[in-house]
XYZ file of C-alpha atoms in Angstrom:
722
model
C 43.661 93.574 -90.644
C 42.078 95.022 -87.572
C 39.884 91.902 -87.112
C 42.872 89.597 -87.117
C 44.718 91.737 -84.577
C 41.641 91.763 -82.398
C 41.429 87.933 -82.414
C 45.138 87.650 -81.621
C 44.697 90.031 -78.753
C 41.755 88.010 -77.382
C 43.708 84.786 -77.634
C 46.656 86.407 -75.913
C 44.438 87.701 -73.118
C 42.807 84.284 -72.760
C 46.200 82.610 -72.487
C 47.236 85.148 -69.894
C 44.070 84.483 -67.909
C 44.552 80.728 -68.181
C 48.180 81.086 -67.103
C 47.189 83.229 -64.161
C 44.449 80.778 -63.191
C 46.849 77.847 -63.476
C 49.475 79.740 -61.508
C 47.037 80.711 -58.807
C 45.565 77.207 -58.830
C 49.006 75.666 -58.537
C 49.885 78.087 -55.773
C 46.613 77.229 -54.041
C 47.243 73.486 -54.392
C 50.782 73.954 -53.106
C 49.770 76.045 -50.085
C 46.613 74.110 -49.157
C 47.641 70.556 -50.002
C 51.296 69.963 -50.836
C 52.948 72.213 -48.255
C 50.857 71.072 -45.219
C 51.284 67.402 -46.154
C 55.038 67.729 -46.799
C 55.558 69.356 -43.415
C 54.162 66.322 -41.584
C 55.492 63.635 -43.917
C 57.991 61.200 -42.377
C 61.503 61.341 -43.836
C 63.100 58.281 -45.383
C 65.224 57.786 -42.265
C 62.285 57.933 -39.866
C 59.695 56.152 -41.987
C 58.577 53.014 -40.165
C 55.562 50.779 -40.388
C 53.707 50.974 -37.063
C 53.271 47.653 -35.289
C 49.747 46.420 -35.861
C 47.821 45.318 -32.808
C 47.848 41.520 -32.791
C 45.250 39.394 -30.993
C 46.413 37.224 -28.105
C 45.496 33.595 -28.636
C 44.010 31.455 -25.872
C 44.526 27.701 -26.099
C 43.512 24.657 -24.109
C 45.983 22.451 -22.250
C 46.711 20.489 -25.452
C 47.227 23.601 -27.592
C 43.827 23.752 -29.332
C 42.548 27.353 -29.793
C 39.514 28.347 -27.741
C 39.448 32.119 -28.298
C 41.264 35.422 -28.658
C 41.650 38.708 -26.808
C 41.911 41.717 -29.091
C 41.120 45.312 -29.920
C 41.367 44.301 -33.569
C 41.029 40.603 -34.354
C 44.280 40.089 -36.244
C 46.728 37.195 -36.407
C 49.959 37.800 -38.359
C 50.942 35.635 -41.292
C 54.665 35.183 -41.862
C 54.550 34.506 -45.596
C 52.176 35.081 -48.496
C 50.970 31.895 -50.211
C 51.542 32.023 -53.954
C 47.862 31.631 -54.862
C 46.914 34.514 -52.534
C 49.618 36.750 -54.023
C 48.447 35.986 -57.546
C 44.777 36.577 -56.726
C 45.587 39.877 -55.017
C 47.778 41.246 -57.802
C 45.400 40.140 -60.561
C 42.441 41.758 -58.803
C 43.777 44.854 -57.066
C 46.937 45.965 -58.887
C 48.027 44.020 -61.978
C 51.127 46.237 -62.488
C 52.170 45.940 -58.826
C 55.461 44.228 -59.679
C 56.309 46.947 -62.237
C 55.491 50.318 -60.682
C 57.141 52.048 -57.712
C 54.092 52.911 -55.653
C 52.061 54.918 -58.173
C 50.494 53.371 -61.261
C 50.536 56.261 -63.740
C 48.753 54.247 -66.425
C 46.118 53.492 -63.865
C 45.672 57.212 -63.142
C 45.265 57.888 -66.861
C 42.629 55.159 -67.005
C 40.764 56.688 -64.077
C 40.929 60.165 -65.627
C 39.625 58.857 -68.937
C 36.812 57.042 -67.142
C 35.781 60.314 -65.492
C 35.843 62.190 -68.812
C 33.845 59.493 -70.606
C 31.536 58.798 -67.631
C 32.721 55.173 -67.617
C 32.124 53.897 -64.064
C 33.770 50.536 -64.872
C 37.174 52.069 -65.510
C 38.269 51.057 -61.997
C 40.279 52.832 -59.328
C 43.808 54.149 -59.467
C 45.050 53.239 -55.987
C 47.872 50.723 -55.914
C 48.339 48.034 -53.266
C 51.075 50.204 -51.762
C 48.738 53.208 -51.524
C 46.043 51.041 -49.943
C 48.650 49.827 -47.443
C 49.452 53.428 -46.526
C 45.732 54.134 -46.057
C 45.278 51.031 -43.873
C 48.232 51.914 -41.664
C 48.003 55.706 -41.376
C 44.297 56.197 -42.063
C 42.706 59.384 -43.360
C 41.795 62.530 -41.460
C 38.484 63.386 -43.068
C 37.822 66.240 -40.638
C 40.570 68.537 -41.975
C 40.177 71.046 -44.811
C 40.658 69.618 -48.301
C 40.606 66.199 -46.647
C 40.421 63.933 -49.693
C 43.019 65.739 -51.879
C 45.428 65.877 -48.949
C 44.819 62.201 -48.183
C 45.479 61.129 -51.786
C 48.645 63.248 -52.029
C 49.894 61.914 -48.680
C 49.294 58.349 -49.859
C 51.193 58.977 -53.125
C 54.204 60.443 -51.328
C 54.319 57.749 -48.659
C 53.800 55.008 -51.239
C 56.895 56.190 -53.101
C 58.901 56.263 -49.864
C 57.713 52.853 -48.696
C 58.527 51.296 -52.071
C 62.129 52.414 -51.580
C 62.335 50.853 -48.122
C 60.556 47.505 -48.499
C 60.596 44.716 -51.048
C 57.468 43.858 -53.029
C 57.011 40.653 -51.030
C 57.297 42.558 -47.742
C 54.706 45.064 -48.955
C 52.269 42.283 -49.817
C 52.821 40.747 -46.399
C 52.222 44.064 -44.636
C 49.097 44.684 -46.701
C 47.552 41.278 -46.034
C 48.181 41.680 -42.307
C 46.179 44.945 -42.195
C 43.109 44.492 -44.420
C 39.669 43.771 -42.899
C 37.650 40.693 -43.861
C 34.370 41.383 -42.081
C 33.099 40.091 -38.716
C 35.736 42.248 -36.946
C 38.395 40.021 -38.506
C 41.638 41.577 -39.739
C 44.484 40.012 -41.661
C 44.773 37.016 -43.972
C 45.697 34.504 -41.260
C 42.710 35.339 -39.064
C 40.354 35.336 -42.048
C 41.660 31.963 -43.200
C 40.887 30.402 -39.808
C 37.601 32.295 -39.468
C 36.081 31.245 -42.776
C 37.854 28.012 -43.677
C 39.300 26.662 -40.436
C 42.757 26.563 -42.053
C 46.064 28.384 -41.715
C 46.716 30.693 -44.665
C 49.464 28.390 -45.942
C 46.862 25.634 -46.511
C 44.394 27.713 -48.558
C 43.438 26.354 -51.954
C 43.124 28.617 -54.989
C 39.334 28.993 -54.844
C 39.500 29.794 -51.117
C 42.191 32.404 -51.701
C 40.028 33.933 -54.450
C 37.039 34.061 -52.058
C 39.004 36.032 -49.461
C 40.571 38.409 -51.986
C 37.130 38.921 -53.513
C 35.856 40.125 -50.130
C 38.227 43.118 -50.229
C 35.844 44.881 -52.615
C 33.025 44.673 -50.040
C 33.136 42.699 -46.788
C 29.380 42.682 -46.284
C 28.322 42.418 -49.917
C 30.559 39.405 -50.587
C 30.392 37.803 -47.157
C 30.558 34.030 -47.824
C 28.222 33.125 -44.944
C 25.609 35.836 -45.223
C 25.667 36.196 -49.028
C 27.052 32.920 -50.422
C 25.693 33.449 -53.948
C 27.269 36.901 -54.247
C 30.499 35.538 -52.744
C 30.663 32.756 -55.355
C 30.070 35.217 -58.184
C 32.775 37.543 -56.893
C 35.172 34.620 -56.339
C 34.660 33.508 -59.935
C 35.412 37.052 -61.148
C 38.703 36.924 -59.246
C 39.524 33.527 -60.787
C 38.784 34.952 -64.260
C 41.116 37.869 -63.571
C 43.809 35.390 -62.513
C 43.269 33.653 -65.864
C 43.587 36.937 -67.783
C 46.774 37.736 -65.881
C 48.257 34.384 -66.901
C 48.239 32.777 -63.460
C 45.621 30.139 -64.344
C 44.816 28.221 -67.500
C 41.257 28.103 -68.816
C 40.814 24.552 -67.536
C 42.178 25.426 -64.093
C 39.882 28.434 -63.925
C 36.832 26.335 -64.768
C 37.878 23.676 -62.226
C 38.177 26.153 -59.344
C 35.001 28.017 -60.358
C 33.000 24.808 -59.993
C 34.156 24.278 -56.412
C 31.713 24.953 -53.539
C 32.594 27.762 -51.138
C 33.591 25.287 -48.416
C 33.107 27.771 -45.584
C 33.209 26.154 -42.136
C 30.496 26.584 -39.513
C 30.502 29.842 -37.606
C 33.512 29.868 -35.249
C 31.544 32.096 -32.879
C 30.494 28.734 -31.423
C 33.824 28.849 -29.571
C 32.691 32.022 -27.830
C 29.334 30.462 -26.990
C 31.107 27.484 -25.418
C 34.038 29.285 -23.803
C 32.731 32.824 -23.308
C 32.317 32.518 -19.528
C 35.717 30.835 -19.178
C 37.307 33.561 -21.335
C 36.159 36.184 -18.851
C 37.811 34.328 -15.994
C 40.945 33.742 -18.066
C 41.189 37.442 -18.952
C 40.909 38.431 -15.286
C 43.593 35.920 -14.329
C 45.982 36.977 -17.109
C 45.567 40.673 -16.287
C 46.291 39.896 -12.639
C 49.398 37.869 -13.541
C 50.704 40.615 -15.855
C 49.908 43.499 -13.505
C 52.868 45.863 -13.304
C 54.278 44.836 -16.697
C 54.028 46.576 -20.070
C 52.279 43.668 -21.771
C 48.895 44.401 -23.333
C 46.595 41.403 -23.599
C 44.648 42.994 -26.483
C 47.587 44.099 -28.660
C 50.728 42.075 -28.025
C 49.841 38.728 -29.594
C 50.454 36.773 -26.394
C 50.122 32.993 -26.392
C 48.045 31.947 -23.394
C 47.994 28.245 -22.516
C 45.141 27.302 -20.197
C 44.020 24.235 -18.256
C 40.743 23.960 -20.216
C 39.991 20.725 -22.071
C 38.406 21.898 -25.346
C 37.260 18.539 -26.686
C 35.422 17.441 -23.552
C 34.008 20.945 -23.012
C 32.565 21.121 -26.515
C 31.053 17.643 -26.376
C 29.529 18.171 -22.945
C 28.187 21.646 -23.771
C 26.586 20.532 -27.038
C 24.920 17.590 -25.304
C 23.831 19.652 -22.287
C 22.238 22.468 -24.290
C 20.444 19.961 -26.478
C 19.035 18.171 -23.427
C 17.975 21.424 -21.775
C 16.211 22.641 -24.910
C 14.613 19.249 -25.460
C 13.192 19.151 -21.926
C 12.102 22.790 -22.054
C 10.376 22.368 -25.431
C 8.095 19.726 -23.937
C 6.908 22.066 -21.195
C 3.887 24.315 -21.460
C 4.553 27.969 -20.740
C 0.972 28.493 -19.598
C 1.861 27.871 -15.932
C 0.563 30.530 -13.602
C 3.087 32.685 -11.838
C 2.871 32.680 -8.077
C 2.446 36.060 -6.363
C 6.160 36.031 -5.518
C 7.039 35.221 -9.123
C 4.677 37.924 -10.375
C 6.363 40.534 -8.181
C 9.825 39.350 -9.188
C 8.935 39.398 -12.869
C 7.454 42.878 -12.746
C 10.562 44.184 -10.981
C 12.743 42.777 -13.765
C 10.364 44.114 -16.406
C 10.516 47.640 -14.991
C 14.320 47.616 -15.395
C 14.149 46.558 -19.052
C 15.022 49.119 -21.782
C 11.418 49.311 -22.991
C 10.022 50.286 -19.593
C 12.865 51.839 -17.598
C 11.943 55.423 -18.523
C 8.272 55.094 -17.582
C 6.909 56.696 -14.459
C 5.445 54.415 -11.794
C 1.936 55.342 -12.932
C 2.732 54.638 -16.595
C 4.346 51.323 -15.659
C 1.338 50.213 -13.602
C -0.891 51.069 -16.577
C 1.337 48.929 -18.798
C 1.108 46.024 -16.356
C -2.689 46.242 -16.367
C -2.641 46.308 -20.162
C -0.379 43.232 -20.257
C -2.588 41.380 -17.779
C -5.611 42.080 -19.980
C -3.710 40.633 -22.926
C -2.767 37.568 -20.838
C -5.939 37.124 -18.749
C -5.482 33.436 -17.928
C -1.865 33.220 -16.925
C -0.754 36.564 -15.446
C 2.290 36.902 -17.725
C 3.039 33.203 -17.456
C 2.407 32.220 -21.060
C 5.160 32.466 -23.656
C 3.394 33.625 -26.826
C 6.468 33.919 -29.044
C 10.098 34.698 -28.425
C 9.881 36.980 -31.453
C 6.761 38.700 -30.133
C 6.552 41.694 -27.830
C 9.350 42.586 -25.387
C 7.170 41.209 -22.590
C 6.711 37.899 -24.377
C 10.472 37.625 -24.774
C 11.028 38.427 -21.115
C 8.484 35.800 -20.078
C 10.408 33.279 -22.148
C 13.740 34.264 -20.572
C 12.091 34.296 -17.150
C 11.105 30.646 -17.586
C 14.299 29.526 -19.318
C 16.330 26.909 -17.471
C 19.918 27.950 -16.849
C 23.072 25.860 -16.506
C 26.156 26.307 -14.369
C 28.880 23.668 -14.565
C 32.586 23.313 -13.903
C 35.194 20.580 -13.597
C 38.519 20.909 -11.764
C 41.526 18.748 -11.036
C 41.306 18.233 -7.247
C 45.053 17.734 -6.890
C 46.293 20.820 -8.767
C 43.269 23.126 -9.007
C 43.423 23.177 -12.834
C 40.011 24.120 -14.257
C 39.159 21.720 -17.094
C 35.671 22.991 -17.906
C 33.662 26.117 -17.100
C 30.149 27.046 -18.238
C 28.297 29.909 -16.607
C 25.236 29.521 -18.816
C 23.986 29.162 -22.373
C 25.688 32.148 -24.001
C 27.969 34.711 -22.391
C 26.685 37.583 -24.552
C 22.964 36.807 -24.477
C 22.902 35.645 -20.847
C 25.949 37.255 -19.195
C 25.065 36.266 -15.620
C 27.553 33.591 -14.549
C 25.777 30.719 -12.780
C 29.026 29.079 -11.724
C 29.555 32.048 -9.418
C 25.925 32.622 -8.361
C 24.907 31.426 -4.909
C 21.969 29.027 -4.747
C 20.466 26.616 -2.245
C 22.770 23.595 -2.178
C 19.999 21.161 -1.130
C 21.195 17.617 -0.376
C 24.718 18.199 -1.700
C 25.442 19.425 1.835
C 24.759 15.984 3.345
C 28.254 14.513 2.744
C 29.613 17.387 4.863
C 27.122 16.561 7.596
C 27.996 12.858 7.392
C 31.712 13.724 7.480
C 31.178 15.738 10.642
C 29.152 12.909 12.190
C 31.973 10.451 11.478
C 34.447 12.868 13.029
C 32.241 13.102 16.091
C 32.237 9.326 16.555
C 29.244 8.112 14.551
C 29.619 5.076 12.315
C 28.322 4.174 8.886
C 25.967 1.581 10.390
C 24.512 3.817 13.064
C 20.742 3.969 12.575
C 18.478 7.024 12.741
C 14.703 7.181 12.832
C 12.941 7.946 9.572
C 10.328 10.090 11.300
C 9.888 13.756 12.120
C 11.499 14.343 15.524
C 9.334 15.787 18.281
C 11.639 18.799 18.579
C 10.957 19.720 14.941
C 7.202 19.382 15.441
C 7.412 21.606 18.510
C 9.183 24.227 16.386
C 6.495 24.029 13.691
C 8.869 22.459 11.179
C 7.574 19.581 9.052
C 10.393 18.270 6.847
C 9.613 15.409 4.444
C 11.416 12.755 2.469
C 11.247 12.950 -1.312
C 9.362 9.620 -1.327
C 7.093 10.833 1.523
C 8.097 7.856 3.712
C 7.996 8.526 7.461
C 8.636 5.234 9.236
C 11.458 2.801 9.915
C 15.157 3.431 10.348
C 17.983 4.438 7.979
C 21.643 3.718 8.596
C 23.918 6.721 8.085
C 25.238 5.146 4.904
C 21.689 4.414 3.677
C 20.457 7.925 4.422
C 23.362 9.355 2.425
C 23.001 6.937 -0.509
C 19.239 7.521 -0.834
C 19.384 11.158 0.317
C 16.686 10.591 2.945
C 15.885 13.790 4.805
C 14.302 12.652 8.055
C 17.287 10.617 9.327
C 19.488 13.680 8.793
C 16.965 15.837 10.634
C 17.158 13.446 13.599
C 20.950 13.576 13.348
C 20.808 17.393 13.325
C 19.160 17.435 16.743
C 22.023 15.324 18.118
C 24.845 17.396 16.648
C 26.369 20.606 17.896
C 25.626 22.877 14.922
C 28.417 25.282 15.789
C 30.842 22.334 15.611
C 29.295 21.408 12.249
C 29.974 24.964 11.082
C 33.603 24.554 12.052
C 33.929 21.311 10.088
C 32.303 22.883 7.030
C 34.643 25.865 7.259
C 37.607 23.489 7.415
C 36.301 21.889 4.224
C 36.333 25.242 2.423
C 32.848 26.606 3.074
C 33.008 30.406 3.268
C 29.335 31.385 2.946
C 26.961 32.319 5.745
C 25.617 29.465 7.895
C 22.669 29.416 10.248
C 22.125 27.732 13.620
C 18.981 26.102 12.253
C 18.597 22.300 11.946
C 17.366 22.832 8.352
C 21.009 23.445 7.537
C 21.551 19.667 7.263
C 19.013 19.548 4.398
C 20.825 22.228 2.399
C 18.951 25.437 3.213
C 22.287 27.288 3.001
C 23.461 28.827 -0.260
C 26.722 28.389 -2.114
C 28.125 28.525 -5.635
C 29.058 25.819 -8.107
C 32.581 27.246 -7.920
C 32.975 26.848 -4.167
C 31.221 23.479 -4.060
C 33.766 22.192 -6.600
C 36.573 23.209 -4.240
C 34.833 21.644 -1.230
C 34.325 18.322 -2.982
C 37.906 18.472 -4.264
C 38.873 17.971 -0.628
C 36.923 14.697 -0.630
C 38.592 13.626 -3.871
C 42.179 14.344 -2.791
C 41.612 13.485 0.912
C 43.601 16.603 1.872
C 41.767 19.876 1.340
C 40.688 22.581 -1.064
C 43.085 23.405 -3.937
C 43.490 26.898 -5.375
C 41.681 26.825 -8.749
C 43.365 28.348 -11.801
C 42.927 28.652 -15.570
C 46.306 29.880 -16.839
C 49.188 27.436 -17.104
C 51.629 29.441 -19.207
C 51.939 32.802 -21.005
C 54.349 33.406 -23.888
C 55.160 36.443 -25.977
C 54.378 36.570 -29.698
C 57.953 35.337 -30.265
C 57.472 32.335 -27.975
C 59.393 33.606 -24.938
C 57.871 32.376 -21.661
C 56.870 35.210 -19.319
C 54.832 33.093 -16.880
C 54.728 29.392 -16.070
C 52.534 27.876 -13.389
C 54.322 26.152 -10.529
C 52.705 23.120 -8.965
C 51.040 23.707 -5.607
C 49.549 21.404 -3.011
C 45.926 21.634 -1.784
C 45.461 23.472 1.493
C 45.563 21.029 4.399
C 42.164 21.181 6.081
C 42.713 19.339 9.354
C 40.030 16.778 8.467
C 41.006 13.144 9.027
C 41.547 11.557 5.595
C 40.004 8.278 6.755
C 36.661 10.009 7.340
C 36.730 11.570 3.876
C 37.527 8.142 2.452
C 34.583 6.637 4.296
C 32.220 9.213 2.776
C 33.682 8.588 -0.691
C 33.083 4.854 -0.344
C 29.443 5.466 0.517
C 28.974 7.943 -2.358
C 30.209 5.405 -4.924
C 26.972 3.494 -4.239
C 24.813 6.544 -5.044
C 25.420 5.893 -8.754
C 24.536 2.207 -8.554
C 21.659 1.978 -6.063
C 21.007 5.497 -4.840
C 19.535 8.730 -6.176
C 21.762 8.671 -9.282
C 21.228 5.036 -10.205
C 19.493 5.861 -13.506
C 22.312 8.027 -14.793
C 24.568 5.339 -16.267
C 27.717 6.608 -14.572
C 31.101 5.133 -15.301
C 32.206 2.691 -12.613
C 34.166 4.079 -9.679
C 32.644 7.591 -9.588
C 31.367 9.033 -6.305
C 28.139 11.000 -6.760
C 25.820 13.261 -4.747
C 22.568 14.789 -5.926
C 20.360 17.559 -4.592
C 17.018 19.221 -5.369
C 15.560 22.264 -3.622
C 11.823 22.750 -3.057
C 9.985 23.386 -6.306
C 12.833 22.141 -8.462
C 14.379 25.598 -8.763
C 17.828 24.290 -7.845
C 18.935 20.876 -9.039
C 22.479 19.664 -8.471
C 24.718 16.724 -9.235
C 28.306 16.456 -8.080
C 30.420 13.583 -9.414
C 34.090 12.964 -8.728
C 37.062 10.614 -8.784
C 40.526 11.079 -7.276
C 41.443 12.923 -10.519
C 38.476 15.152 -11.357
C 35.561 16.906 -9.661
C 32.504 17.822 -11.726
C 29.671 20.051 -10.418
C 26.570 21.115 -12.287
C 23.545 23.166 -11.295
C 20.350 23.555 -13.337
C 17.522 25.909 -12.452
C 15.979 29.342 -13.008
C 17.607 32.710 -12.497
C 14.489 33.786 -10.620
C 14.595 32.183 -7.191
C 10.790 32.306 -6.998
C 10.320 30.217 -10.123
C 9.172 26.623 -9.772
C 9.713 23.714 -12.103
C 7.151 20.972 -11.429
C 8.611 17.640 -12.412
C 12.199 18.881 -12.397
C 14.547 17.189 -9.939
C 18.206 16.262 -10.018
C 17.464 12.989 -11.786
C 15.709 14.785 -14.666
C 18.694 16.604 -16.164
C 21.510 17.167 -13.669
C 22.198 13.448 -13.112
C 22.179 12.412 -16.805
C 24.423 15.343 -17.696
C 26.887 14.505 -14.917
C 26.863 10.876 -16.059
C 27.605 12.085 -19.601
C 30.658 13.898 -18.274
C 31.813 10.749 -16.451
C 31.756 8.905 -19.778
C 33.585 11.705 -21.592
C 36.374 12.021 -19.025
C 38.819 9.136 -18.760
C 39.968 8.894 -15.169
C 42.827 6.483 -14.526
C 42.259 6.505 -10.779
C 38.789 5.570 -9.521
C 37.132 4.811 -6.217
C 36.586 1.169 -5.381
C 32.859 0.493 -4.875
C 31.843 -1.437 -1.775
C 32.012 -5.149 -2.587
C 29.658 -6.038 0.232
C 27.179 -4.203 2.384
C 27.956 -4.468 6.096
C 24.522 -3.273 7.157
C 21.152 -2.531 5.667
C 20.399 0.905 4.266
C 16.893 0.774 5.696
C 14.977 -1.397 8.115
C 11.527 -1.319 9.620
C 12.772 -3.082 12.745
C 14.360 -1.046 15.499
C 18.130 -1.584 15.677
C 19.334 -3.777 18.520
C 20.888 -0.818 20.277
C 18.866 2.281 19.609
C 21.201 5.190 19.650
C 20.805 7.925 22.146
C 22.754 11.049 22.917
C 24.639 9.438 25.849
C 25.589 6.444 23.686
C 26.926 8.912 21.116
C 29.044 10.720 23.706
C 30.329 7.408 25.070
C 31.196 6.177 21.610
C 32.959 9.431 20.872
C 35.219 9.105 23.922
C 35.894 5.376 23.601
C 39.358 4.584 22.292
C 39.872 1.292 20.430
C 42.376 -1.001 22.020
C 43.392 -2.653 18.782
C 43.731 -1.204 15.279
C 40.680 -2.091 13.186
C 40.437 -2.754 9.477
C 39.055 -0.127 7.098
C 35.659 -1.838 6.873
C 35.487 -2.123 10.670
C 36.235 1.572 10.982
C 33.647 2.333 8.324
C 30.754 0.221 9.592
C 31.725 -0.513 13.187
C 31.478 -4.296 12.805
C 33.792 -6.864 14.344
């Protein structure tokens, strides 16, 4: 029997070897995986679910959402809708309600799939294990990373199951999972894709979101709608197999369209510039506290009016694109424009690393490719980097804001077309103010003793000719006489130039400073035609002083800040505008004149609502076009032009776009208090005949020092008529 003994001995040796291998393997698993994980595993007493970072919501003054601040875009949901729970369990973990964190039958299924090379056997991770992974993550840089991660997830899953109910686990899970587009959590995803709170989701919508968990990009309902529908229908079939839906219900929901709403990124396009200002203001208000705007789920109530902002922005961008599409981009660039463009081009990513010699060679190459227009022709916005830059170089930009003149509340704020694509904020940029400065000049003239019916020559004064200055009217007229009111209504330049040579410009500076002007001013008569620069932002504050008859208010965006639990941590207190020292009656006189600008002046074609005061302005070449419109309750300012100050827009003036867009705002905004237009005209705007008493400097000084013996009516004070 020696052969039999030999076989027994071999078997015995093999068993010994296997036992040793298993022992050593077990010891290796224990020392390399189990022991290191157990050392750092939280105990049952210390096990807690870390607070997930929650986005802070930003809302308009009526509570409508306009955006979020976040590190991770997550909004918490307080309960799990039944249809979401059923879809999740049927798809991800059908024995979730039965196991205690580890699905042993599921592990057997996975093992058998590996042995039989069956890739459709599915995974073995339970919802609880996925929750652990979402919360604690995986350290894939350590040794034996995946085995340690799986063991850690098993152990923690068992512990968590002992500490939380099944419903709480589902809630925690759905508040942590990603749904693509940097969106985390069921509530955020529900708003992002369907414009609904999670509690209002229908079964097919719930199935769409749960279906995305297998692959956010692959089953993205906007980018891959067909794949998303197929995956949704798989989820609905699984719900049927699990007994949650009947066959008829399954078929009904499978025939539903996706129903995904338009991309909510539109909110960022509309409110992106305002969101920057709001963030800065909130961070300033919360300075010195422990609140984190990106993590603490704050509720930020702002002064913005979402409805009006969206309607105005949509209309404005459409009008800008419509006007721009009718223009030819074959205009030649002036030498100044050429230099400006090449400077911008050299800073672009495609050219920034080139030496000066290499860059000059590139410029010559580009000029050869564009021989007729010197970079001025837009070939295609999808063409070369240069073509794209030419397009952007010629693109009209928009800056617009609206504020409450009595409180400073900002109701609307647009710094441009798109805060990401065009981050430069044109509400804050300083541009030539053109004729929008004239109400300040007229206000100063009234303060100095001039009257609305004082006449000024509509010719170039000799002093200007002597200085080599040749200002012109927009209509090229250069004869006759304009009254002060007429010159302001029709924005005639030459009468204001004549007025400039009568005024003390340093005194004018003082008046403008009192009105809120903080930018540099010159001692040049061209100041009265708007050669100075200022921003849409500051001009809104200056004109707010006209609207409230007092002075410039302090603008603000944030009205109230609450914690995630609804506790108020900041509430805006009402403040009064800063008293300017300007006589209210003179502001009121200017306002009365400006109400006629919309009916018979430079804004007469805009179709403004009745009772709005308006002032327009256009710089040389149409690079800066302005319209400012206001009532006692709101001040609206818009600017349209090019970022490049050397660009020119033939045919573009305030009446082309700025006036119609301001008029659109006047029709969108319902103002209960309006200015009363002048019922009668006390004097002519323009006359070819010399006035009976031609004004001179000595008459002006005499009039300034004369004191009325009797109190005059408003119209007498305005027009100087008995």
